[in-house]
Short mmCIF file of C-alpha atoms in Angstrom, two decimals:
data_model
loop_
_atom_site.label_atom_id
_atom_site.label_comp_id
_atom_site.label_asym_id
_atom_site.label_seq_id
_atom_site.Cartn_x
_atom_site.Cartn_y
_atom_site.Cartn_z
CA MET A 665 94.92 109.85 113.16
CA GLN A 666 98.06 111.69 112.17
CA LYS A 667 97.71 115.31 111.10
CA SER A 668 99.28 116.52 107.87
CA PRO A 669 98.60 120.26 107.47
CA LEU A 670 101.55 121.01 105.19
CA SER A 671 100.53 118.23 102.83
CA ILE A 672 97.00 119.60 102.64
CA VAL A 673 98.35 123.09 101.92
CA ALA A 674 100.48 121.59 99.11
CA ILE A 675 97.43 119.85 97.63
CA VAL A 676 95.36 123.05 97.78
CA PHE A 677 98.13 125.13 96.19
CA GLY A 678 98.50 122.51 93.46
CA ALA A 679 94.79 122.64 92.70
CA VAL A 680 94.78 126.44 92.67
CA ALA A 681 97.80 126.42 90.34
CA LEU A 682 95.66 124.83 87.63
CA PHE A 683 93.71 128.06 87.19
CA ILE A 684 95.48 130.96 88.92
CA CYS A 685 99.16 131.90 88.50
CA PRO A 686 100.70 128.43 88.09
CA PRO A 687 104.33 129.52 88.64
CA LEU A 688 103.54 131.03 92.03
CA PHE A 689 101.10 128.49 93.45
CA GLY A 690 102.74 125.46 91.84
CA ILE A 691 106.15 126.29 93.25
CA LEU A 692 104.65 127.09 96.66
CA GLY A 693 102.88 123.72 96.56
CA LEU A 694 106.13 121.96 95.75
CA VAL A 695 107.90 123.77 98.59
CA PHE A 696 105.21 122.86 101.11
CA GLY A 697 105.13 119.28 99.77
CA GLY A 698 108.90 119.03 100.18
CA ILE A 699 108.72 120.29 103.74
CA ALA A 700 105.91 117.83 104.45
CA LYS A 701 108.03 115.01 102.99
CA TYR A 702 110.92 116.06 105.21
CA LYS A 703 108.58 115.87 108.23
CA ASP A 704 107.28 112.44 107.11
CA GLU A 705 103.66 113.46 106.74
CA PRO A 706 101.49 110.70 105.25
CA LEU A 707 100.05 112.80 102.38
CA ALA A 708 103.35 114.42 101.38
CA VAL A 709 103.81 112.42 98.18
CA THR A 710 100.25 113.20 97.13
CA GLY A 711 100.88 116.89 97.76
CA LEU A 712 104.05 116.80 95.65
CA ILE A 713 102.26 115.03 92.80
CA VAL A 714 99.28 117.39 92.81
CA ALA A 715 101.50 120.47 93.03
CA GLY A 716 103.75 119.27 90.20
CA ALA A 717 100.79 118.36 88.01
CA GLY A 718 99.07 121.67 88.80
CA LEU A 719 102.20 123.57 87.86
CA ALA A 720 102.73 121.71 84.59
CA ILE A 721 99.11 121.57 83.45
CA GLY A 722 98.45 125.15 84.54
CA MET A 723 101.41 126.38 82.52
CA VAL A 724 100.23 124.50 79.43
CA LEU A 725 96.65 125.77 79.85
CA GLY A 726 97.90 129.31 80.31
CA PHE A 727 100.04 129.07 77.21
CA VAL A 728 97.15 127.71 75.14
CA VAL A 729 94.70 130.36 76.36
CA PHE A 730 97.03 133.31 75.92
CA SER A 731 98.33 132.16 72.55
CA SER A 732 94.79 131.79 71.25
CA MET A 733 93.92 135.28 72.52
CA SER A 734 96.82 136.92 70.69
CA THR A 735 95.96 135.39 67.32
CA PRO A 736 93.85 137.80 65.23
#
């Protein structure tokens, strides 16, 4: 079984980006996913997809939550 630690880190960062600081964790997930893709890890594409989705969805959720909080 081939190990893919960078891909797993990318997936975890992508999942965390849904709820906590999407710009930081989403971009870190994309960076780790890109490095994993460069090293031909088997889960690299999954890591890139999860990190990208976590970044995008987390940003939208953050915008919705904070815009609803600022409305009187």
